[in-house]
C-alpha positions in Angstrom: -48.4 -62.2 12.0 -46.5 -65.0 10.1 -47.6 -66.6 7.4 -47.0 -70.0 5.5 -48.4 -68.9 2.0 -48.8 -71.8 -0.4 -49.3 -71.6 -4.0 -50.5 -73.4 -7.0 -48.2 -71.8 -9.7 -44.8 -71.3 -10.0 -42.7 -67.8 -9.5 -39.5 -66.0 -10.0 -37.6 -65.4 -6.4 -35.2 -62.8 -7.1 -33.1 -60.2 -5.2 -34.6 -57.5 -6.8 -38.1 -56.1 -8.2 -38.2 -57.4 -11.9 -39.5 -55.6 -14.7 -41.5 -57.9 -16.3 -43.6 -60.0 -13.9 -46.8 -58.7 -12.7 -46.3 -58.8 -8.6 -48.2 -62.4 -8.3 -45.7 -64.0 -10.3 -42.0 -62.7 -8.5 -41.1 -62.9 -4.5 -38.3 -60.8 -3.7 -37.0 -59.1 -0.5 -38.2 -55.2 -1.5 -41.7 -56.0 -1.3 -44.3 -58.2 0.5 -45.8 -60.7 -2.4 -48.9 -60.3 -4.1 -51.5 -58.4 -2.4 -50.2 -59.2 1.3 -48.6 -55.8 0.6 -51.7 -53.6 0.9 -52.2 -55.4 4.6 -52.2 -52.4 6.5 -50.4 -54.2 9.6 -47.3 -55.9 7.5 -47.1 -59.7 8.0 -44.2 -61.9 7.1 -45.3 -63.5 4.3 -43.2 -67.1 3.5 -44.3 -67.9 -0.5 -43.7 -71.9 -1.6 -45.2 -72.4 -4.9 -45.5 -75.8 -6.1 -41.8 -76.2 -8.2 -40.9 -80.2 -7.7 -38.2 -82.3 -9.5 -39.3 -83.2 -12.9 -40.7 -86.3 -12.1 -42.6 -85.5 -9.2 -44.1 -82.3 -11.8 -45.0 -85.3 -13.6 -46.9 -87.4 -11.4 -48.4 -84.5 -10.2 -50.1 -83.0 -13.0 -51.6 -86.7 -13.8 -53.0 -86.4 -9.9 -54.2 -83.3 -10.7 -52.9 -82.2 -6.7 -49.3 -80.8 -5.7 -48.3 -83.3 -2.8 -44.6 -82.5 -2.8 -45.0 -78.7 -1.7 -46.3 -80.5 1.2 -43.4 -82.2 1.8 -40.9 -79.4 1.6 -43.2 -77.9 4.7 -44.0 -80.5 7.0 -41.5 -79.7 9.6 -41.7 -76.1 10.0 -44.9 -75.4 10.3 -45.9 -74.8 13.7 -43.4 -71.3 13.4 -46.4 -69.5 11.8 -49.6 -67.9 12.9 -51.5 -69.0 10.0 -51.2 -71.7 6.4 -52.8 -69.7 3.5 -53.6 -71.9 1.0 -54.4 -70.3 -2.3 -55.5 -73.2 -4.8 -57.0 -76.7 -3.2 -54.7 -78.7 -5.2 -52.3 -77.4 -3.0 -53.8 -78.2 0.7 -55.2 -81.8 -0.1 -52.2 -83.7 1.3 -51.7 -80.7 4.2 -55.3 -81.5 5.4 -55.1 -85.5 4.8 -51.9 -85.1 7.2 -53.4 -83.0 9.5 -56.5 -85.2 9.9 -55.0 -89.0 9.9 -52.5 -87.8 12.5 -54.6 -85.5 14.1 -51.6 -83.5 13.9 -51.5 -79.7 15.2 -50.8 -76.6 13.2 -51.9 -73.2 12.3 -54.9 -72.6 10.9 -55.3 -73.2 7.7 -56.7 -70.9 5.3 -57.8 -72.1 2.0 -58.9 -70.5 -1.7 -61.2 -72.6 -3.3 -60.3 -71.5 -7.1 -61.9 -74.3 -8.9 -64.6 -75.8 -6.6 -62.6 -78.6 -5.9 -61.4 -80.1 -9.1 -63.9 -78.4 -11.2 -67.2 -79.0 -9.3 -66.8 -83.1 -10.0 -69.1 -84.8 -7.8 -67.3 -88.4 -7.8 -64.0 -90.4 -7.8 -61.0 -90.9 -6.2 -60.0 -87.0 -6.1 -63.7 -86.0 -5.1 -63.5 -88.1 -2.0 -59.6 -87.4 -1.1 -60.6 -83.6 -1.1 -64.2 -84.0 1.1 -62.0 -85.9 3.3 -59.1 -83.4 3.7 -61.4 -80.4 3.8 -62.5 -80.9 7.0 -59.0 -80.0 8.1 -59.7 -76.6 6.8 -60.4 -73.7 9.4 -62.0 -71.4 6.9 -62.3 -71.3 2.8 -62.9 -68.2 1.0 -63.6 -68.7 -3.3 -64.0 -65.8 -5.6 -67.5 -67.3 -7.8 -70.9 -66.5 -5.3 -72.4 -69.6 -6.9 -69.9 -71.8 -5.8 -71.7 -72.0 -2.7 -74.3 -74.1 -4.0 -71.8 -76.6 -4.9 -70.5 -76.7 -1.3 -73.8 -77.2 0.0 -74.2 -80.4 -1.9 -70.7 -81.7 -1.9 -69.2 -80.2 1.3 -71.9 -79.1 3.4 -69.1 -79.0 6.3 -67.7 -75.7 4.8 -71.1 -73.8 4.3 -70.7 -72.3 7.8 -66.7 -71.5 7.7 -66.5 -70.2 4.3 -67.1 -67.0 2.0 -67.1 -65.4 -1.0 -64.4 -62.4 -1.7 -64.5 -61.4 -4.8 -61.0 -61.3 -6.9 -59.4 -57.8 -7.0 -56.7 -56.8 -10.3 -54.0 -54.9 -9.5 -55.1 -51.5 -10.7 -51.7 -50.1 -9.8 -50.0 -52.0 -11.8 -52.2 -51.8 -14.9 -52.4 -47.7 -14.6 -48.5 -47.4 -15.8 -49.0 -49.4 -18.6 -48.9 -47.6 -22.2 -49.5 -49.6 -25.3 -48.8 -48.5 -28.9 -51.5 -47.0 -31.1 -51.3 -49.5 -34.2 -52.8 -48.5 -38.2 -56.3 -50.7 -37.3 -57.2 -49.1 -34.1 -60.9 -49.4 -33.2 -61.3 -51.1 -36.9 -61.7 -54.6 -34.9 -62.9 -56.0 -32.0 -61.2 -59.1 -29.6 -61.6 -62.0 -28.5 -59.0 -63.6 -26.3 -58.5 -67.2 -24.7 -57.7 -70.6 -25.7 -60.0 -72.9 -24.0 -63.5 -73.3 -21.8 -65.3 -70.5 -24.8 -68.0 -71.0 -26.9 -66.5 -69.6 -30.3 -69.4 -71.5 -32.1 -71.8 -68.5 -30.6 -69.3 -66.1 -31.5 -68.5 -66.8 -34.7 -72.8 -67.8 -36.0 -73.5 -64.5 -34.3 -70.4 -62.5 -35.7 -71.4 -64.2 -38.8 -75.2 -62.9 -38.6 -74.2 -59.3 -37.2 -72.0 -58.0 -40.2 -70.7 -54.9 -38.4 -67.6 -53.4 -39.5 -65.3 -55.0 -37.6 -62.8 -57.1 -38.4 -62.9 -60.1 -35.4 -59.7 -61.4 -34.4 -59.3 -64.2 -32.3 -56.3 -64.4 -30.5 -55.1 -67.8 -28.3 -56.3 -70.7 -30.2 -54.7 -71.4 -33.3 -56.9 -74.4 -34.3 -59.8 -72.2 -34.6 -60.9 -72.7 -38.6 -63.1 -70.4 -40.0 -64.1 -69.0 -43.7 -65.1 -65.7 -42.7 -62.6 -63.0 -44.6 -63.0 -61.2 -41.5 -62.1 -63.3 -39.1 -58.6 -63.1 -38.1 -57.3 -66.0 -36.1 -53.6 -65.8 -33.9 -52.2 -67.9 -32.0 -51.0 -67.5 -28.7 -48.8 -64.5 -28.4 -46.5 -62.0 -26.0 -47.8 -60.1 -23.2 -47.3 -56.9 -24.0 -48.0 -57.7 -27.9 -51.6 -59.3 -26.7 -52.1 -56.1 -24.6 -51.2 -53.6 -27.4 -54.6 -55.7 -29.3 -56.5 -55.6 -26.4 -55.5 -51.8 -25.8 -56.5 -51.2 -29.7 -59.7 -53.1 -29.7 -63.1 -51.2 -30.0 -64.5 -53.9 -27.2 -63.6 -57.1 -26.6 -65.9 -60.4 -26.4 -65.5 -62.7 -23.4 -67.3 -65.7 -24.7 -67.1 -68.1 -21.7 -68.8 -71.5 -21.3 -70.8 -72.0 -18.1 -69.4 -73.8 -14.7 -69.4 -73.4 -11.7 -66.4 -72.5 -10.7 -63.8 -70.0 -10.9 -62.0 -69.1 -14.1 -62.0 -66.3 -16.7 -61.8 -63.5 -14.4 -58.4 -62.6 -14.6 -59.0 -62.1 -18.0 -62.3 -59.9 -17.6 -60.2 -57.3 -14.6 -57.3 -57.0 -16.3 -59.0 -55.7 -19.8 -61.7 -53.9 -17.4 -58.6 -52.2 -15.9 -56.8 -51.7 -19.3 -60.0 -49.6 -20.4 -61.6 -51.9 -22.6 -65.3 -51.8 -23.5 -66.5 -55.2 -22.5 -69.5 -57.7 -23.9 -69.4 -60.9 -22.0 -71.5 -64.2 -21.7 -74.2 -64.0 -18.8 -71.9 -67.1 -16.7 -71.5 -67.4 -13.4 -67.9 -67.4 -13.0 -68.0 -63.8 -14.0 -71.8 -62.6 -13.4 -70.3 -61.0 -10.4 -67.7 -58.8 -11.5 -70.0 -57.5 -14.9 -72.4 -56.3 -12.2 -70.0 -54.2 -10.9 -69.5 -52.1 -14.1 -71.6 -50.4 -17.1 -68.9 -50.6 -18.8 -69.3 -54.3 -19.4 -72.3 -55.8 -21.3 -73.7 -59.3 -21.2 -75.4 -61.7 -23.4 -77.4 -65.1 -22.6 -74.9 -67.8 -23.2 -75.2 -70.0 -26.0 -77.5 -68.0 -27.4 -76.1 -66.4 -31.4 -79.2 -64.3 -31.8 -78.8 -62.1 -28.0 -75.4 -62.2 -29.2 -75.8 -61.0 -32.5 -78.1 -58.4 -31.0 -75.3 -57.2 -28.6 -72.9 -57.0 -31.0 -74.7 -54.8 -33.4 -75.5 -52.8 -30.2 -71.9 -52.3 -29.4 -70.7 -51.8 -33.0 -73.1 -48.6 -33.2 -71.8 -46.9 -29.5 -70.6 -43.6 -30.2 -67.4 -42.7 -29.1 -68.6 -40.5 -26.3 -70.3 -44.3 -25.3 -67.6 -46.2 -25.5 -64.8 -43.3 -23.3 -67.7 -43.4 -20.7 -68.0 -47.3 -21.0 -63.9 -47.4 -20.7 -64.2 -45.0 -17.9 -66.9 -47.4 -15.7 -64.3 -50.0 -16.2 -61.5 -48.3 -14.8 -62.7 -47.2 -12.3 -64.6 -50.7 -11.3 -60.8 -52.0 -11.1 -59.9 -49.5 -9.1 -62.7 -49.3 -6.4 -64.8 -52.5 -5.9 -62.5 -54.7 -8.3 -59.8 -53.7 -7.0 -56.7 -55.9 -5.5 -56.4 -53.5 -2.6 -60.6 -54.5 -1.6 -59.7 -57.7 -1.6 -56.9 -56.9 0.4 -58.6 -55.4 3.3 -61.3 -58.8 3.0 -58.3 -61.3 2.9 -56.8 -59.3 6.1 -59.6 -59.0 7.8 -60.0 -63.1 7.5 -56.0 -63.6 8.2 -56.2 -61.7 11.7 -59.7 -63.3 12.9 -58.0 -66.9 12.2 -54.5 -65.8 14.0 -56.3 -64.4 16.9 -58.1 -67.7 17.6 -55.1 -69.4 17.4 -53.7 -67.4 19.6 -56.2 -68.5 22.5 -56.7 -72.1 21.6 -54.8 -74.6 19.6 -56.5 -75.6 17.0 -56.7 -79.5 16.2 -58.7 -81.6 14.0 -61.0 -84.1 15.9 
């Protein structure tokens, strides 16, 4: 099986397995990217991320769609069984194409990460993607509540689509080692730098008065009076990781949409080891359910939150190793990059099959 992968990011292509990119973020000849390498029947995986001349970067990120990727493909697309498409901003002017010339390729295969421009209902965008998604052959998204959205907005989709639920790479995060720093366990974390509700956090951090220390790490505007309230700004990956790894828990404080976002965040601390107390949203209700080591409070709401927090902060340590130990092995089971894998596969070979007895066009 061939496939056309495109992406909405950009990554290194090397010559040779790099030490310090996580494997979604490198393409190189030793290994099949990303997760295509746990396919148990090895495809040929093409990557294209979404890297432009400057100008077109520009005019992209004011569109808010990569239309250029599209470009560089155009021509050589019918030499694949199948277009995976993983972020809608990257298959908008693919499906337009496809649909005003009622033009013939693979099927196309698309991840719906933010519910098509973040769940808007209206504008120029809204109607550009409701037109261009009716090129798509299948949809997959990684929130369960998205499909409520789709029933409204895209009710085309319902039928053709499903919900797999994001998998970290457990692999990966099992090697890594961080170092044991003087304030160990004297703090707790909270990482991010937009879309969470630090008013809750810090009124109900505020109220709690446990003995941690707070430290906020990833917004740098944050103001606050509290002496123990440490605020960083954004900072290295493996320096981040050595706070996370150090942290009695950490506090995922996300605001509410419906869409996906904030889970990368939630699997890779989950996979780390870290005790977790998150807001009750849907982009992550899913993946908390999958754990006891992860905890959740009603969003916007200081006094479950201060609750929680004083409930945490009084865990034994026998609570919190068994908490850490739900968490891993969450990442490396049901969570894991592998499950999705085998879900993702599974999809890949039913839409290259069909293609194989029918060519597929839009009417």
């Amino acid at each position: 099986m061939r496939i056309l992968l495109l992406i909405n990011w950009k990554i290194r292509y090397c010559d040779e397995i790099p030490n310090d990119l996580q494997p979604s973020d490198y393409d190189c000849p030793q290994e099949l990217f990303w997760f295509f390498r746990y396919f148990k029947e090895k495809p040929v995986v093409d990557v294209v991320d979404i890297r432009a001349p400057k100008w077109i970067e520009r005019v992209e990120n004011k569109l808010r769609f990569h239309f250029f990727q599209t470009l560089r493909i155009l021509r050589k697309l019918n030499k694949y069984d199948l277009i995976f498409v993983h972020g809608t901003t990257s298959a908008m002017l693919l499906g337009a194409i496809k649909r005003v010339f009622r033009m013939k390729t693979p099927p196309i295969l698309d991840v719906d990460i933010s519910s098509f421009r973040q769940a808007s209902t209206k504008g120029m965008i809204h109607k550009l993607s409701q037109f261009s998604s009716k090129a798509f052959d299948y949809m997959v998204y990684h929130t369960s509540s998205q499909i409520e959205y789709y029933r409204e907005q895209f009710p085309w989709l319902v039928d053709k689509c499903e919900f797999v639920p994001l998998g970290v790479d457990y692999d990966y995060w099992k090697t890594k080692t961080y170092p044991v720093i003087p304030e160990k366990h004297s703090y707790i974390v909270c990482v991010g730098y937009r879309k969470r509700d630090w008013d809750t956090l810090l009124k109900a951090y505020d109220q709690a008065k446990i003995k941690e220390k707070l430290y906020l790490i990833g917004n740098p505007d944050l103001k606050c009076d509290n002496p123990d309230v440490k605020v960083m700004p954004f900072i290295p990956i493996d320096e981040l990781m050595t706070y996370i790894a150090n942290a009695k828990f950490s506090v995922i404080p996300l605001d509410d949409f419906n869409y996906s976002f904030g889970q990368l965040t939630l699997l890779q601390q989950m996979a780390a080891g870290i005790p977790i107390l998150a807001a009750d949203v849907r982009a992550v209700r899913d993946y908390i359910s999958q754990s006891k080591g992860a905890v959740s409070y009603k969003p916007y709401n200081a006094e479950d939150l201060t609750e929680k927090l004083i409930q945490m902060s009084a865990l034994s340590s026998e609570s919190m190793q068994r908490m850490t130990a739900e968490n891993i092995e969450a990442t490396r089971t049901s969570l894991s990059e592998q499950a999705m894998a085998e879900r993702f596969e599974k999809i890949c070979r039913r839409l290259a099959c069909a293609e194989g007895k029918e060519t597929m066009e839009i009417r």
